[in-house]
Amino acid sequence: MPEGTFRNRAVLVTGASQGIGREIALQLARHGARVGLMARSRSDLEATAAACRTEGAQALILPGDVGSETDCEAAVRSTCADFGSLDMLIANAGISMLSAFEDLDDLEPLERVMRVNYFGAVYCTRHALPHLIASRGRIVAVSSLSGLTGVPTRTGYAASKHAMRGFFDSLRIELRRHGVSVTVAYPGFVDTGIRERAVGDGLGRGSGRIMTASECANRILGAAAQRRRETVMTRKGKLGPWLKLVAPDLVDRIAARSVGFSG
Ligand SMILES: NC(=O)c1ccc[n+]([C@@H]2O[C@H](COP(=O)([O-])OP(=O)(O)OC[C@H]3O[C@@H](n4cnc5c(N)ncnc54)[C@H](OP(=O)(O)O)[C@@H]3O)[C@@H](O)[C@H]2O)c1
C-alpha cells in the first residue's frame, strides 16, 4: 500500500479485540494511524491497544456492542473527541452461524446475526458519516464470500452478509459526491476463532485452504488505501459470479463442498 496513506489518520475499527479486526488495528498502528478499538471484551481490547501502543500508535479502547445503536454512537463520539476527526471506519465486527435452518429451534440466531453483522455496520456508519464526509474519508465493510453466494448451514450469516453488500454498494453511489469511498471486503476462510464462537450447532464448519488473519488484514487495508470498491479474496470467489451465469448449480455444489455439507 502507498507509504503514508494512513499516517496520523484517525480510524475506528469494530471487532478489534480478536481475529481480523485485531490484525487490522495492529497493521494500522504500524502505518502510523491512531486507532479507536471497539468490541465487547474490555480485557481483549486492552491487549490489542497495548500491542498497538508498542508500535508507537495512539490507541483508544471503546468497549461496546455493535448491536446497540447507542454503543455505536458513543464509540464514534469518543473517537472523534479524542482524535479530533475521523478518517476511516472499518465495520468488521461480526459473528457466524453454523446450523441447518431446519435444525434451529427458533429464529433468535438469525435475528442476532443480522443485528450484529448488518445493523452493527449500519449503526456505526450512520454516526460516523458526518465526520467521514468532513474528512472525505473511507468506509470499509467486511462482508464474506457468503455475501456473494448462498452457502448451506449459513442461511442467517449469508443473509446478513448479502444485506451488507446491498447497503454498502448503494451507499457508495450516494457518497461519491462527497469524496467518501466505500470498500467491501469478501474474505474466504480466515484462520480465526469465528467458527468456534459461531451461533448454532456447528454443522458445516468446513475445511480447506485458509488465509491468515494477517494476510486478510493486509489485503483489506491495501484495498482501502486505493479506495477500491471491493476486494474478493479467493480464486473461487473471483470466478464464482462468472460461473454462476452459466452453471449456477455447479456453484451451489462448490459452496456445499467447501463447508463439507453433503445434503
Ligand atoms: N474468519 C473467517 O473465516 C471470515 C471469513 C469471511 C468473513 N469474515 C468476517 O470478518 C469479520 C471478522 O471476523 P473474525 O474471523 O476476525 O472473527 P472473530 O475472530 O470471532 O472476531 C470477531 C470480532 O468481532 C467482535 N464482536 C463480535 N460480536 C460483537 C458485538 N456484538 N459487538 C462488538 N463487537 C463484536 C469480537 O469481539 P467481542 O467478542 O469481544 O465483542 C471480535 O473482536 C466478521 O465480520 C466476519 O464475518 C470472517
Tab-separated table of C-alpha atoms and ligand atoms in Angstrom:
chain	number	residue	atom	x	y	z
A	1	MET	CA	0.000	0.000	0.000
A	2	PRO	CA	1.260	3.549	-0.651
A	3	GLU	CA	3.557	4.668	2.190
A	4	GLY	CA	1.979	7.314	4.426
A	5	THR	CA	-1.662	6.741	3.418
A	6	PHE	CA	-2.722	6.069	6.990
A	7	ARG	CA	-0.137	8.168	8.857
A	8	ASN	CA	-1.878	10.213	11.562
A	9	ARG	CA	-5.281	9.139	10.264
A	10	ALA	CA	-7.990	8.576	12.867
A	11	VAL	CA	-9.589	5.167	12.353
A	12	LEU	CA	-12.406	3.374	14.168
A	13	VAL	CA	-12.151	-0.428	13.911
A	14	THR	CA	-15.043	-2.558	15.154
A	15	GLY	CA	-14.376	-6.129	16.242
A	16	ALA	CA	-10.835	-5.086	17.132
A	17	SER	CA	-10.393	-7.446	20.082
A	18	GLN	CA	-9.687	-10.603	18.084
A	19	GLY	CA	-9.096	-12.100	14.676
A	20	ILE	CA	-9.082	-9.962	11.545
A	21	GLY	CA	-10.049	-6.732	13.341
A	22	ARG	CA	-7.164	-7.072	15.783
A	23	GLU	CA	-4.762	-7.603	12.869
A	24	ILE	CA	-6.178	-4.593	11.028
A	25	ALA	CA	-5.641	-2.454	14.130
A	26	LEU	CA	-2.055	-3.663	14.525
A	27	GLN	CA	-1.200	-3.055	10.873
A	28	LEU	CA	-2.774	0.411	11.023
A	29	ALA	CA	-0.706	1.136	14.129
A	30	ARG	CA	2.449	0.133	12.224
A	31	HIS	CA	1.421	2.558	9.473
A	32	GLY	CA	1.181	5.402	11.987
A	33	ALA	CA	-2.621	5.613	12.306
A	34	ARG	CA	-4.456	6.488	15.522
A	35	VAL	CA	-6.913	3.722	16.284
A	36	GLY	CA	-10.236	3.545	18.141
A	37	LEU	CA	-10.876	-0.087	19.054
A	38	MET	CA	-14.438	-1.315	19.586
A	39	ALA	CA	-15.650	-4.761	20.757
A	40	ARG	CA	-17.407	-6.171	23.801
A	41	SER	CA	-14.436	-7.647	25.674
A	42	ARG	CA	-12.607	-4.890	27.559
A	43	SER	CA	-9.679	-7.136	28.504
A	44	ASP	CA	-9.092	-8.282	24.908
A	45	LEU	CA	-9.342	-4.661	23.720
A	46	GLU	CA	-6.751	-3.660	26.303
A	47	ALA	CA	-4.428	-6.329	24.918
A	48	THR	CA	-4.934	-5.060	21.348
A	49	ALA	CA	-4.407	-1.460	22.489
A	50	ALA	CA	-1.199	-2.392	24.310
A	51	ALA	CA	0.118	-4.099	21.159
A	52	CYS	CA	-0.778	-1.002	19.070
A	53	ARG	CA	0.973	1.297	21.555
A	54	THR	CA	4.088	-0.882	21.332
A	55	GLU	CA	4.103	0.085	17.639
A	56	GLY	CA	4.097	3.744	18.733
A	57	ALA	CA	0.431	4.380	17.922
A	58	GLN	CA	-2.275	6.119	19.946
A	59	ALA	CA	-4.977	3.580	20.751
A	60	LEU	CA	-8.320	4.112	22.402
A	61	ILE	CA	-10.415	1.297	23.822
A	62	LEU	CA	-14.154	1.526	23.223
A	63	PRO	CA	-15.960	-1.361	24.913
A	64	GLY	CA	-19.421	-1.758	23.423
A	65	ASP	CA	-21.851	-3.893	21.483
A	66	VAL	CA	-22.319	-3.003	17.800
A	67	GLY	CA	-25.837	-4.425	18.088
A	68	SER	CA	-26.677	-1.350	20.167
A	69	GLU	CA	-27.008	1.913	18.254
A	70	THR	CA	-26.283	3.825	21.477
A	71	ASP	CA	-22.950	1.994	21.885
A	72	CYS	CA	-22.030	2.676	18.238
A	73	GLU	CA	-22.827	6.365	18.628
A	74	ALA	CA	-20.738	6.510	21.822
A	75	ALA	CA	-17.775	4.798	20.101
A	76	VAL	CA	-17.839	7.300	17.239
A	77	ARG	CA	-18.242	10.233	19.648
A	78	SER	CA	-15.294	9.125	21.819
A	79	THR	CA	-13.055	8.532	18.805
A	80	CYS	CA	-13.796	11.991	17.390
A	81	ALA	CA	-13.435	13.652	20.811
A	82	ASP	CA	-10.028	12.064	21.373
A	83	PHE	CA	-8.591	12.311	17.865
A	84	GLY	CA	-10.374	15.464	16.677
A	85	SER	CA	-11.620	13.858	13.447
A	86	LEU	CA	-12.475	10.534	11.833
A	87	ASP	CA	-10.836	9.457	8.559
A	88	MET	CA	-11.889	5.830	8.262
A	89	LEU	CA	-14.484	3.442	9.664
A	90	ILE	CA	-13.747	-0.271	9.439
A	91	ALA	CA	-17.028	-2.121	10.067
A	92	ASN	CA	-15.559	-5.515	10.775
A	93	ALA	CA	-17.306	-6.857	13.907
A	94	GLY	CA	-19.220	-9.998	13.111
A	95	ILE	CA	-20.427	-13.382	14.261
A	96	SER	CA	-21.099	-16.517	12.262
A	97	MET	CA	-23.936	-19.006	12.260
A	98	LEU	CA	-23.396	-22.706	11.640
A	99	SER	CA	-26.551	-24.804	11.507
A	100	ALA	CA	-29.046	-26.161	9.020
A	101	PHE	CA	-32.080	-23.860	9.017
A	102	GLU	CA	-34.413	-26.805	9.729
A	103	ASP	CA	-32.447	-27.646	12.896
A	104	LEU	CA	-32.961	-24.255	14.550
A	105	ASP	CA	-35.403	-24.233	17.483
A	106	ASP	CA	-36.351	-20.620	16.828
A	107	LEU	CA	-35.231	-17.621	14.812
A	108	GLU	CA	-33.221	-15.902	17.537
A	109	PRO	CA	-29.870	-16.881	15.923
A	110	LEU	CA	-30.886	-15.259	12.626
A	111	GLU	CA	-32.026	-12.098	14.390
A	112	ARG	CA	-28.807	-11.930	16.420
A	113	VAL	CA	-26.558	-12.434	13.377
A	114	MET	CA	-28.465	-9.792	11.427
A	115	ARG	CA	-28.313	-7.331	14.336
A	116	VAL	CA	-24.558	-7.685	14.820
A	117	ASN	CA	-23.337	-8.126	11.239
A	118	TYR	CA	-25.747	-5.908	9.320
A	119	PHE	CA	-27.225	-3.399	11.781
A	120	GLY	CA	-23.926	-3.122	13.651
A	121	ALA	CA	-22.286	-1.911	10.449
A	122	VAL	CA	-25.228	0.369	9.623
A	123	TYR	CA	-25.342	1.960	13.102
A	124	CYS	CA	-21.623	2.742	13.062
A	125	THR	CA	-21.855	4.107	9.531
A	126	ARG	CA	-24.795	6.359	10.416
A	127	HIS	CA	-22.961	8.053	13.269
A	128	ALA	CA	-19.563	8.146	11.566
A	129	LEU	CA	-20.915	9.587	8.326
A	130	PRO	CA	-20.904	13.354	9.083
A	131	HIS	CA	-17.293	13.058	10.245
A	132	LEU	CA	-16.278	10.982	7.217
A	133	ILE	CA	-17.903	13.477	4.865
A	134	ALA	CA	-15.964	16.258	6.584
A	135	SER	CA	-12.674	14.367	6.124
A	136	ARG	CA	-13.521	12.948	2.667
A	137	GLY	CA	-12.731	9.681	4.356
A	138	ARG	CA	-13.132	5.972	3.818
A	139	ILE	CA	-15.617	3.285	4.840
A	140	VAL	CA	-14.568	-0.356	4.829
A	141	ALA	CA	-17.168	-3.085	5.365
A	142	VAL	CA	-16.044	-6.647	5.989
A	143	SER	CA	-18.543	-8.971	4.315
A	144	SER	CA	-17.668	-12.545	3.271
A	145	LEU	CA	-17.765	-14.836	0.241
A	146	SER	CA	-21.096	-15.845	1.852
A	147	GLY	CA	-22.210	-12.332	0.881
A	148	LEU	CA	-21.792	-13.248	-2.799
A	149	THR	CA	-23.458	-16.650	-2.975
A	150	GLY	CA	-25.648	-18.987	-0.937
A	151	VAL	CA	-23.876	-21.347	1.473
A	152	PRO	CA	-25.638	-24.233	3.273
A	153	THR	CA	-25.505	-24.113	7.118
A	154	ARG	CA	-25.071	-20.342	6.895
A	155	THR	CA	-28.545	-19.070	5.932
A	156	GLY	CA	-28.582	-16.330	8.564
A	157	TYR	CA	-24.937	-15.435	8.105
A	158	ALA	CA	-25.168	-15.318	4.294
A	159	ALA	CA	-28.312	-13.182	4.547
A	160	SER	CA	-26.544	-10.669	6.816
A	161	LYS	CA	-23.524	-10.504	4.511
A	162	HIS	CA	-25.698	-10.117	1.387
A	163	ALA	CA	-27.531	-7.328	3.243
A	164	MET	CA	-24.219	-5.586	3.888
A	165	ARG	CA	-23.431	-5.790	0.198
A	166	GLY	CA	-26.745	-4.221	-0.812
A	167	PHE	CA	-26.380	-1.458	1.734
A	168	PHE	CA	-22.763	-0.527	1.050
A	169	ASP	CA	-22.991	-0.859	-2.745
A	170	SER	CA	-25.896	1.601	-2.636
A	171	LEU	CA	-24.214	3.916	-0.161
A	172	ARG	CA	-21.085	4.047	-2.319
A	173	ILE	CA	-23.061	5.643	-5.121
A	174	GLU	CA	-24.649	8.173	-2.742
A	175	LEU	CA	-21.307	9.145	-1.228
A	176	ARG	CA	-19.358	9.630	-4.444
A	177	ARG	CA	-20.311	13.327	-4.486
A	178	HIS	CA	-18.794	13.729	-1.011
A	179	GLY	CA	-15.499	12.038	-1.898
A	180	VAL	CA	-16.064	9.261	0.654
A	181	SER	CA	-15.020	5.837	-0.667
A	182	VAL	CA	-16.725	2.570	0.259
A	183	THR	CA	-14.720	-0.644	0.078
A	184	VAL	CA	-16.415	-4.005	0.678
A	185	ALA	CA	-14.143	-6.935	1.575
A	186	TYR	CA	-15.101	-10.525	0.785
A	187	PRO	CA	-12.769	-12.909	2.639
A	188	GLY	CA	-12.975	-16.699	2.257
A	189	PHE	CA	-11.858	-18.931	5.139
A	190	VAL	CA	-9.603	-16.993	7.505
A	191	ASP	CA	-7.745	-18.555	10.419
A	192	THR	CA	-9.584	-17.036	13.402
A	193	GLY	CA	-11.842	-18.446	16.124
A	194	ILE	CA	-15.055	-17.247	14.442
A	195	ARG	CA	-16.314	-20.751	13.645
A	196	GLU	CA	-15.736	-21.957	17.237
A	197	ARG	CA	-17.691	-18.931	18.504
A	198	ALA	CA	-20.500	-19.323	15.933
A	199	VAL	CA	-24.175	-19.404	16.805
A	200	GLY	CA	-25.803	-22.808	16.120
A	201	ASP	CA	-24.794	-26.460	16.401
A	202	GLY	CA	-21.543	-26.174	14.431
A	203	LEU	CA	-22.652	-28.029	11.285
A	204	GLY	CA	-20.637	-27.100	8.194
A	205	ARG	CA	-17.549	-25.783	9.931
A	206	GLY	CA	-15.687	-26.614	6.724
A	207	SER	CA	-12.053	-27.006	5.925
A	208	GLY	CA	-9.699	-26.272	3.084
A	209	ARG	CA	-7.297	-23.516	2.196
A	210	ILE	CA	-7.281	-20.949	4.888
A	211	MET	CA	-5.794	-17.462	4.831
A	212	THR	CA	-4.002	-15.981	7.832
A	213	ALA	CA	-5.671	-13.047	9.586
A	214	SER	CA	-2.547	-11.053	8.844
A	215	GLU	CA	-2.788	-11.605	5.066
A	216	CYS	CA	-6.522	-10.851	5.141
A	217	ALA	CA	-5.981	-7.594	7.067
A	218	ASN	CA	-3.207	-6.609	4.692
A	219	ARG	CA	-5.460	-7.102	1.665
A	220	ILE	CA	-8.291	-5.161	3.271
A	221	LEU	CA	-6.040	-2.212	4.069
A	222	GLY	CA	-4.456	-2.341	0.603
A	223	ALA	CA	-7.895	-2.071	-0.999
A	224	ALA	CA	-8.921	0.724	1.400
A	225	ALA	CA	-5.719	2.660	0.689
A	226	GLN	CA	-6.509	2.583	-3.041
A	227	ARG	CA	-10.174	3.351	-2.377
A	228	ARG	CA	-11.118	0.209	-4.328
A	229	ARG	CA	-14.827	-0.678	-4.397
A	230	GLU	CA	-14.181	-4.250	-3.275
A	231	THR	CA	-11.665	-6.968	-2.648
A	232	VAL	CA	-12.636	-10.596	-3.270
A	233	MET	CA	-10.049	-12.788	-1.626
A	234	THR	CA	-10.003	-16.213	-3.232
A	235	ARG	CA	-9.795	-17.505	-6.785
A	236	LYS	CA	-13.108	-19.361	-6.336
A	237	GLY	CA	-14.668	-16.171	-5.016
A	238	LYS	CA	-13.489	-14.228	-8.081
A	239	LEU	CA	-14.650	-16.895	-10.540
A	240	GLY	CA	-17.978	-17.565	-8.757
A	241	PRO	CA	-20.041	-14.669	-10.200
A	242	TRP	CA	-18.976	-15.591	-13.769
A	243	LEU	CA	-19.539	-19.298	-13.255
A	244	LYS	CA	-22.957	-18.568	-11.716
A	245	LEU	CA	-24.099	-17.065	-15.028
A	246	VAL	CA	-23.532	-20.309	-16.915
A	247	ALA	CA	-23.616	-23.057	-14.267
A	248	PRO	CA	-25.381	-21.912	-11.071
A	249	ASP	CA	-25.934	-25.482	-9.827
A	250	LEU	CA	-22.209	-26.102	-10.045
A	251	VAL	CA	-21.585	-23.028	-7.869
A	252	ASP	CA	-24.081	-24.411	-5.323
A	253	ARG	CA	-22.216	-27.739	-5.289
A	254	ILE	CA	-18.867	-25.987	-4.813
A	255	ALA	CA	-20.329	-23.971	-1.912
A	256	ALA	CA	-21.708	-27.163	-0.294
A	257	ARG	CA	-18.393	-28.980	-0.724
A	258	SER	CA	-16.410	-26.091	0.746
A	259	VAL	CA	-18.277	-26.408	4.069
A	260	GLY	CA	-18.475	-30.222	3.979
A	261	PHE	CA	-22.265	-30.268	3.559
A	262	SER	CA	-23.496	-33.446	1.917
A	263	GLY	CA	-27.224	-32.617	1.935
B	1	LIG	N1	-12.742	-15.816	9.746
B	1	LIG	C1	-13.318	-16.047	8.589
B	1	LIG	O1	-13.184	-17.143	8.016
B	1	LIG	C2	-14.128	-14.964	7.912
B	1	LIG	C3	-14.466	-15.149	6.562
B	1	LIG	C4	-15.220	-14.173	5.922
B	1	LIG	C5	-15.616	-13.034	6.598
B	1	LIG	N2	-15.270	-12.883	7.916
B	1	LIG	C6	-15.752	-11.682	8.603
B	1	LIG	O2	-14.660	-10.991	9.168
B	1	LIG	C7	-15.095	-10.281	10.319
B	1	LIG	C8	-14.173	-10.606	11.471
B	1	LIG	O3	-14.256	-11.994	11.724
B	1	LIG	P1	-13.128	-12.803	12.506
B	1	LIG	O4	-12.889	-14.055	11.757
B	1	LIG	O5	-11.999	-11.933	12.860
B	1	LIG	O6	-13.959	-13.193	13.816
B	1	LIG	P2	-13.522	-13.282	15.350
B	1	LIG	O7	-12.116	-13.733	15.477
B	1	LIG	O8	-14.592	-14.074	16.023
B	1	LIG	O9	-13.597	-11.762	15.809
B	1	LIG	C9	-14.825	-11.104	15.773
B	1	LIG	C10	-14.658	-9.741	16.413
B	1	LIG	O10	-15.938	-9.100	16.430
B	1	LIG	C11	-16.233	-8.732	17.775
B	1	LIG	N3	-17.661	-8.796	18.005
B	1	LIG	C12	-18.484	-9.864	17.910
B	1	LIG	N4	-19.728	-9.538	18.263
B	1	LIG	C13	-19.691	-8.211	18.588
B	1	LIG	C14	-20.662	-7.299	19.043
B	1	LIG	N5	-21.943	-7.644	19.237
B	1	LIG	N6	-20.280	-6.028	19.284
B	1	LIG	C15	-18.982	-5.650	19.113
B	1	LIG	N7	-18.030	-6.478	18.677
B	1	LIG	C16	-18.382	-7.749	18.431
B	1	LIG	C17	-15.458	-9.714	18.641
B	1	LIG	O11	-15.152	-9.180	19.903
B	1	LIG	P3	-16.019	-9.420	21.243
B	1	LIG	O12	-16.423	-10.851	21.255
B	1	LIG	O13	-15.066	-9.012	22.324
B	1	LIG	O14	-17.176	-8.480	21.144
B	1	LIG	C18	-14.172	-9.822	17.835
B	1	LIG	O15	-13.332	-8.740	18.105
B	1	LIG	C19	-16.542	-10.703	10.580
B	1	LIG	O16	-17.422	-9.726	10.082
B	1	LIG	C20	-16.669	-11.988	9.773
B	1	LIG	O17	-17.989	-12.248	9.373
B	1	LIG	C21	-14.532	-13.812	8.586
